[in-house]
Each structure stands twice: as C-alpha cells, then as structure tokens.
XYZ file of C-alpha atoms in Angstrom:
459
model
C 131.046 -47.768 -172.917
C 130.898 -43.930 -171.187
C 128.414 -43.496 -168.392
C 127.678 -39.422 -167.801
C 130.176 -39.170 -165.215
C 132.935 -41.392 -167.335
C 132.411 -38.246 -169.778
C 132.807 -35.505 -167.611
C 136.311 -36.844 -166.570
C 136.940 -37.229 -170.043
C 136.205 -33.661 -170.690
C 138.644 -32.583 -167.771
C 141.285 -34.590 -169.098
C 140.845 -32.977 -172.790
C 140.727 -29.611 -170.993
C 144.164 -30.463 -169.511
C 145.518 -31.828 -172.730
C 144.549 -28.380 -174.447
C 146.335 -26.364 -172.272
C 149.502 -27.883 -172.813
C 149.031 -28.307 -176.613
C 148.099 -24.824 -176.830
C 145.106 -24.984 -178.419
C 142.084 -22.708 -179.199
C 138.488 -23.152 -178.251
C 136.291 -21.269 -180.464
C 133.238 -20.786 -178.898
C 129.789 -19.363 -180.292
C 130.085 -15.794 -179.926
C 126.780 -13.709 -178.078
C 124.579 -12.217 -180.135
C 122.384 -10.009 -178.493
C 120.398 -10.359 -175.346
C 117.503 -12.180 -176.545
C 119.932 -14.668 -178.758
C 120.351 -17.555 -176.693
C 121.290 -20.421 -179.643
C 122.315 -20.638 -182.974
C 121.882 -23.464 -186.151
C 124.947 -24.478 -187.779
C 124.043 -24.212 -191.361
C 127.493 -24.752 -193.054
C 130.998 -25.249 -192.450
C 133.385 -23.269 -194.352
C 136.804 -24.585 -193.265
C 137.336 -28.533 -193.007
C 139.482 -29.977 -190.250
C 143.251 -29.884 -191.397
C 142.600 -26.411 -192.839
C 144.631 -23.314 -191.915
C 142.925 -20.517 -190.205
C 143.960 -17.405 -190.468
C 143.012 -14.097 -187.901
C 139.326 -12.905 -188.431
C 138.717 -15.271 -191.047
C 135.199 -16.449 -191.486
C 135.003 -20.511 -190.511
C 131.253 -21.118 -189.996
C 128.037 -19.662 -191.062
C 125.474 -20.023 -188.200
C 121.629 -18.917 -187.883
C 119.139 -17.560 -185.321
C 116.185 -16.887 -185.240
C 116.955 -13.112 -185.691
C 119.606 -13.334 -188.744
C 122.419 -15.361 -190.525
C 125.568 -14.599 -189.856
C 129.095 -16.140 -189.619
C 131.895 -16.931 -187.324
C 135.107 -15.448 -187.793
C 138.672 -17.068 -185.949
C 139.943 -14.943 -182.978
C 143.504 -16.732 -184.010
C 145.803 -17.987 -186.375
C 146.081 -21.453 -186.740
C 145.155 -25.317 -188.156
C 141.640 -26.499 -187.674
C 141.626 -29.579 -185.872
C 138.125 -30.770 -184.546
C 134.819 -29.559 -185.526
C 132.445 -30.497 -182.287
C 128.982 -30.019 -184.061
C 127.456 -31.040 -187.358
C 125.708 -29.138 -189.898
C 122.338 -28.308 -188.373
C 123.327 -29.035 -184.896
C 121.750 -26.326 -182.456
C 124.330 -24.646 -180.318
C 124.250 -22.476 -177.039
C 126.118 -19.484 -176.933
C 129.213 -20.120 -175.073
C 129.568 -23.172 -176.145
C 133.051 -24.454 -178.126
C 132.201 -25.325 -181.503
C 135.791 -26.265 -182.518
C 139.287 -26.364 -181.745
C 142.163 -24.942 -183.499
C 145.795 -25.506 -182.712
C 147.895 -22.385 -182.748
C 151.519 -21.940 -183.658
C 151.656 -19.243 -180.940
C 154.020 -20.018 -178.230
C 151.395 -17.867 -176.143
C 149.715 -20.870 -174.312
C 145.928 -20.101 -173.679
C 145.515 -20.263 -169.680
C 142.221 -22.058 -168.902
C 143.105 -23.802 -165.555
C 141.447 -20.492 -163.976
C 138.295 -20.983 -165.885
C 134.575 -21.127 -163.644
C 134.030 -24.354 -165.812
C 137.563 -26.255 -165.393
C 137.282 -25.563 -162.007
C 133.869 -26.890 -161.248
C 135.140 -30.319 -163.286
C 138.051 -30.352 -161.270
C 136.189 -29.775 -158.121
C 134.174 -32.726 -158.722
C 136.753 -35.093 -160.062
C 137.646 -36.531 -156.524
C 133.792 -37.151 -156.133
C 133.410 -39.054 -159.700
C 135.995 -41.252 -158.927
C 134.276 -42.749 -155.782
C 131.224 -43.013 -158.336
C 132.102 -44.135 -161.354
C 132.355 -47.662 -160.311
C 129.251 -47.982 -158.677
C 127.268 -46.328 -161.936
C 125.297 -48.911 -163.810
C 126.209 -49.028 -167.058
C 123.279 -48.254 -169.602
C 123.257 -49.645 -173.117
C 122.504 -46.608 -175.399
C 120.485 -46.582 -178.491
C 121.434 -44.299 -180.949
C 118.700 -41.246 -181.459
C 119.203 -39.698 -184.675
C 118.332 -35.865 -185.162
C 114.964 -35.962 -186.896
C 111.942 -38.481 -186.200
C 109.941 -40.125 -188.644
C 107.289 -37.771 -187.916
C 110.099 -34.421 -188.221
C 110.948 -34.011 -184.986
C 114.288 -32.127 -184.748
C 116.393 -33.372 -181.369
C 119.366 -31.403 -180.613
C 122.947 -32.831 -179.893
C 122.086 -32.076 -176.336
C 118.947 -33.990 -176.066
C 120.068 -36.703 -177.971
C 122.890 -37.441 -175.794
C 120.854 -37.357 -172.367
C 118.352 -39.748 -174.088
C 120.723 -42.036 -175.051
C 122.765 -41.711 -171.471
C 119.502 -42.492 -169.819
C 118.184 -45.047 -172.190
C 115.409 -43.543 -173.748
C 114.050 -44.652 -177.159
C 112.738 -42.785 -180.111
C 109.141 -43.578 -179.141
C 109.670 -42.460 -175.684
C 111.483 -39.074 -176.981
C 108.412 -38.682 -179.682
C 105.926 -38.341 -176.911
C 107.462 -35.442 -174.518
C 105.854 -32.379 -175.376
C 108.422 -30.079 -176.285
C 108.236 -26.198 -175.355
C 110.719 -24.897 -177.225
C 110.635 -22.948 -180.515
C 108.416 -25.174 -183.154
C 107.427 -27.743 -180.171
C 111.188 -28.920 -180.069
C 111.816 -30.611 -177.184
C 114.283 -28.967 -174.639
C 116.865 -30.158 -172.139
C 114.418 -28.964 -169.258
C 111.750 -30.957 -170.837
C 113.572 -34.228 -171.335
C 115.119 -33.682 -167.726
C 111.342 -33.151 -166.327
C 110.517 -36.380 -168.271
C 113.010 -38.265 -167.100
C 112.487 -37.223 -163.342
C 108.509 -37.696 -163.587
C 109.559 -41.336 -165.046
C 111.634 -41.846 -162.363
C 109.106 -40.505 -159.448
C 105.992 -41.444 -160.707
C 104.754 -44.895 -159.516
C 101.000 -45.604 -160.085
C 101.220 -44.078 -163.782
C 103.742 -44.017 -165.926
C 104.725 -40.478 -167.274
C 105.033 -41.791 -170.859
C 101.489 -43.236 -170.288
C 100.595 -39.362 -169.081
C 102.064 -38.182 -172.427
C 100.270 -40.560 -174.900
C 98.288 -38.675 -177.268
C 95.385 -40.059 -175.714
C 95.812 -38.652 -172.689
C 96.217 -35.010 -174.198
C 93.112 -32.647 -173.049
C 90.819 -32.555 -175.521
C 90.779 -28.904 -175.386
C 94.583 -28.900 -176.698
C 94.079 -31.555 -179.453
C 91.114 -29.005 -180.935
C 92.874 -27.536 -183.476
C 91.662 -26.480 -186.723
C 93.535 -27.769 -189.381
C 93.725 -26.177 -193.129
C 91.973 -28.175 -195.566
C 94.979 -30.156 -197.781
C 95.978 -28.810 -201.121
C 95.379 -30.461 -204.074
C 98.324 -30.965 -205.931
C 98.532 -32.140 -209.786
C 101.778 -33.698 -212.040
C 102.266 -29.509 -213.662
C 102.466 -28.126 -210.119
C 105.456 -27.114 -208.078
C 106.248 -27.853 -204.649
C 108.506 -25.125 -202.936
C 109.918 -25.477 -199.497
C 109.705 -22.583 -197.124
C 113.241 -21.323 -196.492
C 113.840 -20.901 -192.719
C 113.588 -17.377 -192.731
C 110.439 -17.661 -194.260
C 109.135 -19.766 -191.906
C 110.056 -17.667 -189.318
C 108.652 -14.463 -190.914
C 105.039 -16.351 -191.627
C 104.798 -17.022 -187.868
C 105.789 -13.631 -186.318
C 103.411 -11.957 -188.741
C 100.739 -14.493 -187.982
C 101.272 -13.680 -184.147
C 101.149 -10.254 -184.696
C 97.758 -10.033 -186.206
C 96.578 -12.462 -183.259
C 98.062 -10.310 -180.554
C 97.211 -6.742 -181.976
C 93.881 -4.994 -182.493
C 95.568 -3.722 -185.661
C 93.605 -0.486 -187.363
C 94.746 2.036 -189.944
C 94.816 5.719 -190.530
C 95.806 7.309 -194.060
C 97.255 10.604 -195.056
C 98.354 12.288 -198.220
C 101.107 14.405 -198.060
C 102.810 16.991 -200.447
C 106.494 16.452 -200.955
C 106.823 18.997 -203.490
C 109.363 20.994 -201.819
C 111.595 17.915 -200.172
C 111.689 16.590 -204.305
C 112.519 19.875 -205.388
C 115.378 20.458 -202.725
C 116.932 17.036 -202.845
C 117.110 17.417 -206.829
C 119.292 20.690 -205.966
C 121.353 19.150 -203.539
C 122.213 15.631 -204.594
C 125.194 15.982 -206.574
C 126.897 18.473 -203.770
C 125.993 15.723 -200.970
C 127.672 12.728 -203.486
C 130.992 15.036 -204.248
C 130.961 15.787 -200.560
C 129.947 12.668 -198.757
C 130.918 10.126 -201.294
C 127.516 8.129 -200.930
C 123.611 9.233 -202.839
C 121.226 10.939 -201.019
C 117.789 9.413 -200.990
C 114.013 10.178 -199.935
C 114.338 7.426 -197.401
C 116.817 9.271 -194.768
C 114.896 12.715 -195.209
C 111.257 10.781 -194.222
C 113.149 8.825 -191.359
C 114.524 11.757 -190.185
C 111.009 13.123 -190.051
C 109.499 10.069 -188.447
C 111.959 10.197 -185.353
C 111.454 14.345 -184.965
C 107.708 13.204 -184.811
C 107.816 10.463 -182.292
C 109.920 12.943 -179.974
C 106.763 14.660 -179.849
C 104.334 11.675 -179.257
C 106.258 9.494 -176.707
C 102.892 7.539 -176.314
C 103.816 6.159 -180.073
C 107.099 4.473 -178.920
C 105.771 1.977 -176.455
C 105.767 -1.552 -175.923
C 102.794 -3.979 -174.453
C 103.686 -6.193 -172.191
C 100.777 -8.490 -170.502
C 98.683 -5.402 -168.681
C 101.271 -3.084 -168.820
C 102.671 -0.433 -170.787
C 106.779 0.192 -171.420
C 107.222 3.320 -172.290
C 110.482 3.480 -174.239
C 113.493 6.021 -173.713
C 115.199 5.552 -176.709
C 113.942 6.347 -180.530
C 115.081 3.188 -182.173
C 113.805 2.930 -186.106
C 113.488 -0.473 -187.492
C 113.144 0.152 -191.402
C 112.056 -2.927 -192.936
C 113.827 -4.042 -196.144
C 113.215 -6.621 -198.534
C 115.966 -9.226 -199.430
C 117.017 -10.459 -202.759
C 115.339 -13.923 -202.165
C 112.104 -12.135 -201.033
C 112.355 -12.024 -196.992
C 111.879 -9.359 -194.962
C 114.884 -8.139 -192.682
C 114.304 -5.027 -190.156
C 117.643 -3.044 -189.605
C 117.521 -1.003 -186.494
C 118.765 2.529 -186.179
C 119.723 3.250 -182.800
C 118.648 6.511 -180.991
C 117.516 7.981 -184.298
C 116.292 10.955 -182.945
C 119.996 11.772 -182.055
C 121.109 12.085 -185.782
C 121.106 15.096 -188.476
C 120.171 14.314 -191.883
C 123.707 13.512 -192.920
C 123.908 11.247 -189.766
C 120.351 9.513 -190.761
C 121.814 9.273 -194.208
C 124.976 7.359 -193.616
C 123.406 4.984 -191.532
C 120.274 4.447 -193.639
C 122.695 3.841 -196.856
C 125.056 1.383 -194.345
C 122.610 -0.713 -193.253
C 120.465 -1.412 -196.401
C 123.757 -2.068 -197.885
C 124.896 -4.872 -195.697
C 121.219 -5.706 -195.551
C 120.999 -6.602 -199.152
C 124.417 -8.532 -198.757
C 123.355 -10.338 -195.126
C 126.118 -9.069 -193.272
C 124.208 -7.589 -190.548
C 125.111 -8.482 -186.789
C 122.271 -9.858 -184.684
C 122.302 -6.351 -182.463
C 121.871 -4.518 -185.636
C 118.050 -6.051 -186.127
C 116.966 -6.029 -181.942
C 115.755 -3.087 -180.067
C 113.598 -1.289 -182.394
C 110.642 0.805 -180.700
C 108.928 1.748 -184.317
C 109.167 0.681 -187.521
C 108.998 2.278 -190.999
C 108.391 0.433 -194.458
C 108.723 1.658 -197.808
C 105.961 0.017 -199.934
C 106.432 2.533 -202.687
C 109.927 1.259 -203.268
C 108.033 -0.984 -205.391
C 105.325 1.119 -206.802
C 102.900 0.652 -204.063
C 100.676 3.766 -203.504
C 100.034 2.918 -200.058
C 100.054 -0.427 -197.911
C 98.471 -1.266 -194.911
C 101.292 -2.846 -193.094
C 101.501 -5.414 -189.955
C 103.065 -4.489 -186.534
C 106.428 -5.890 -185.664
C 105.929 -6.982 -182.149
C 106.101 -6.008 -179.553
C 105.776 -2.491 -180.935
C 102.663 -0.815 -181.174
C 102.805 0.986 -184.705
C 104.146 0.657 -188.053
C 104.223 3.540 -191.148
C 103.998 2.555 -194.649
C 105.259 5.318 -196.877
C 104.014 5.133 -200.283
C 105.186 6.086 -203.919
C 105.915 9.584 -204.586
C 103.707 10.353 -207.876
C 102.952 13.582 -210.019
C 99.592 14.390 -209.553
C 97.048 17.104 -210.611
C 96.105 19.207 -207.136
C 94.373 22.545 -206.157
C 96.595 25.137 -204.920
C 95.525 27.768 -202.693
C 97.103 31.057 -203.252
C 96.133 34.760 -201.987
C 95.073 35.444 -205.647
C 92.739 32.601 -205.352
C 92.768 28.585 -206.135
C 93.787 27.016 -209.302
C 95.375 23.515 -210.311
C 98.980 22.722 -210.603
C 101.219 19.499 -210.943
C 102.178 18.498 -207.384
C 104.624 15.492 -205.782
C 102.623 13.779 -203.254
C 102.357 10.334 -201.473
C 100.243 8.652 -199.303
C 101.493 7.605 -195.580
C 99.668 4.717 -193.876
C 99.754 4.470 -190.233
C 99.237 0.894 -188.665
C 98.775 0.806 -184.879
C 97.642 -1.526 -182.083
C 94.305 -0.307 -181.001
C 94.284 -1.781 -177.196
C 96.918 1.276 -176.577
C 96.880 3.867 -179.446
C 93.589 5.612 -179.919
C 92.501 7.125 -183.302
C 93.436 10.142 -182.131
C 96.844 9.588 -181.048
C 97.166 7.434 -184.282
C 95.654 10.369 -186.574
C 97.570 13.388 -184.956
C 100.780 11.266 -185.335
C 100.671 11.285 -189.345
C 99.321 14.717 -189.483
C 102.362 16.317 -187.633
C 104.188 14.229 -189.728
C 102.539 15.728 -192.823
C 102.950 19.395 -190.919
C 106.881 18.636 -190.966
C 107.358 17.399 -194.068
C 105.195 20.002 -195.654
C 106.755 22.706 -194.067
C 110.196 21.656 -195.477
C 112.813 24.712 -195.853
C 113.804 24.612 -199.909
C 116.613 26.988 -199.340
C 118.100 24.729 -196.125
C 121.679 23.491 -196.470
C 122.068 19.734 -195.475
C-alpha cells in the first residue's frame, strides 16, 4: 500500500514513461476567470476508442454552463482518470491519449515535473521511515447525501479518516461541500489539539445554537397520485441564485408604456431586404437591445456593481439577455461591449447567442461578465413582469409583449382615437444604490429613444 510520498514518486515515474511513449495528457481547460472546477457529467468515449482532432471526449458542467471538452490531438484513448460525477480542478489531467505522431510532447521542462523531480531525493530518504496507514475506502456520497470529491477522499484514505469523521467536517465549499482546505485544516487541528479533539469541536452538539437556528419549511404531503421530480443541477443553481438576489438587493420597480408603432412599421418594411442581404432574420430583440445599450451610455451609474460598501462603476457595457432553455431552465448569454455595435452587429450577436443557447453550445466565457440584463417576458405573451436582478448587477429590464391597443393620438388638428402598437417595460433595480429618480429616468429616456425611431432610416 502506497504512502503519499510513494504516490508522488509513482506519478513522477509515470510522467517519465509518458514522455517516452508519446502520450498526450488531456487537461480540463480554463473556462473563464471565475470558474475553478467542473463536474464530469458523462464520458463520450471509452478506453480503446480512436479520437479525432477536435472531437468531443467528455461532457462537463460548471456552476455557469454545461459544455464539451474536445481533443487537441488524434490518437487512442488509453486511460480515463476521473469517473462520472467527479469534480475536477481546472488544469488537472482527465484522460491520457496515445498519439500516433512522431512528435513527442516535451513535459520534462514543465514546472510540475521539475518540482516532482526536485523532491525525489528527499522523498527516497523519507519513504522508508513513513508509517504505513491502513486505508479505509471512502465512498463519494455519504448516507446523509454529502458529496466528497476524489481529492478529499484520497486525503481521507491516506490519513486514515473514517466516513464518520468526514461527516463531522463543516464544509465551506459550494452547497456545504468539504474542500481540500477544510480536510487539511481538520487534520492539522486534530494533530495540534491536545485537550479537545477536533472531532469533538465539530460535533453537531458543539455547534453554536445561533448557527443551528435555521427555519425549516414544513414537509410537503405526498400521496399516491403525486409525482416526485428531482430538480436538475442547473435548476438548483438558478433557484439558489434567485433567492440570494432577493436576500441581497432591495428590489423596486418602475413601469412605463412605450409606443413602438414606428418600429413595427419600419421592421415590416425592411425585414425581407435584411434577410436577403444578411441571411438571417431581423427580430425586435436586437432593435430593443441596441436602444438599451445607447441609454445605458447616457446613465453610467446604472452600469455598476456593489462590493461591500463600495460601488464599482463598469467601464464596459456588457448586455446579458436572459433566455429560457427547452428544459425550462434559464441562461443569460452576454453581448460584450454592446454600445460599440451598430444594429446589424447587434442582430448578428443576438441571433448567434440565442441559437447556441437553445442547442447548449455556449462557452463559459459567453455567460460571464454581464453588467446589465434584459429579459423578454413578452415572448411568452406576458404584458409585463417584475424580474429578479442578476447579481452582482444592480438592474434588469423586462420587455413586455407588443400589442395593438386603442390610444389617444395628439395632432395639431386635435386629439383622436387610433390603433397603436405598444408595449410595457418594467425596470427592477437595487434601491440600495439606484434611487427612484435614476431608475425612472432611465426607462423614460429609453421610451423617448424608441418613440423617436426614424421610419425612413436604413439598416
């Protein structure tokens, strides 16, 4: 049975063998600045399968988006290093591909291999003196439903921790998950604590009453005719994100009605020519998004984020457009530097992101960095909505359905009743930092911009 030091030597020897056998390490790629790990949801290839360049090998899920990891080389999949549902850190090797190329990948000079090699001499001296620990297999999920990553389970087995001890560790990770730092801190405290063991400190009976004072919802009665449906992973994330937003921001709404008759007429007159020239449809969404970006530029204090007691004024205007997926979940692709796009550029961005969102083909970076969000509740026939702010932003705009309504039309010859195309726009904003004047003036200016649309302009 290997000690942790022996394992390190074994890894080093494997790395030397890999160099001579021309094997390629497929690593979990970087998926955005805020993404540090991902969960493997399914392997698309099995050991022994031939792999083509850029062919998808594994499906992964982060707290942002689901995606596939393609191969960077051609060859044969010879080893899969993580099982389904394993949590893997960015940069970790997840599979080994044996290449048929003569170009051997040079790994000898990598910092990781150099560090291992530098420790070999010291490790050889300490391995003989190492105390062999009888490891107890740790399952990835406990009876209470706690999930333990492969790294945490490996540390626990090496240090001889039992499942009962793991259960008592208070995890600081997402959903209370025990992290590497949590278990290492537990081990250090267990070693250093003399009078009171850390296992005693972390027992439920030792937890502060204030922490245990959690309001639990009443159990829901289920009879024989009811169906129990497990929430999807993304559904759980969206649920927590929405609850956290309501608990964080002081939501307040302003509403305004906009006459978009000129826009409706203009789009009807140019949509065929636009499709013939650009090869794609011109919908109302990019027209409205373009107007929103223009309005944000006039009110930069709506394009902010709150961090503690400070306000971060964003330099870029990155518009998020909330989109419903076929499974009912929500995703928000982001149009970067939206204020720098003309109407054609905005249309191409909107159509591309919307299409790839429906097909689950968005990249993690394409749903990050938003500074303001627009959601089109009108696409479901809703007249208006009161959307929840997409944290850490401070405002979100809901576009209602465009409807034909009777309206008073003012002319130099007097007022009369006519049929106009109108829509409601609702603006939810964080009243901690955005007052009613700013929130209201923002949508009033948006109204003026849209109602002043030149029906004779070219696209």
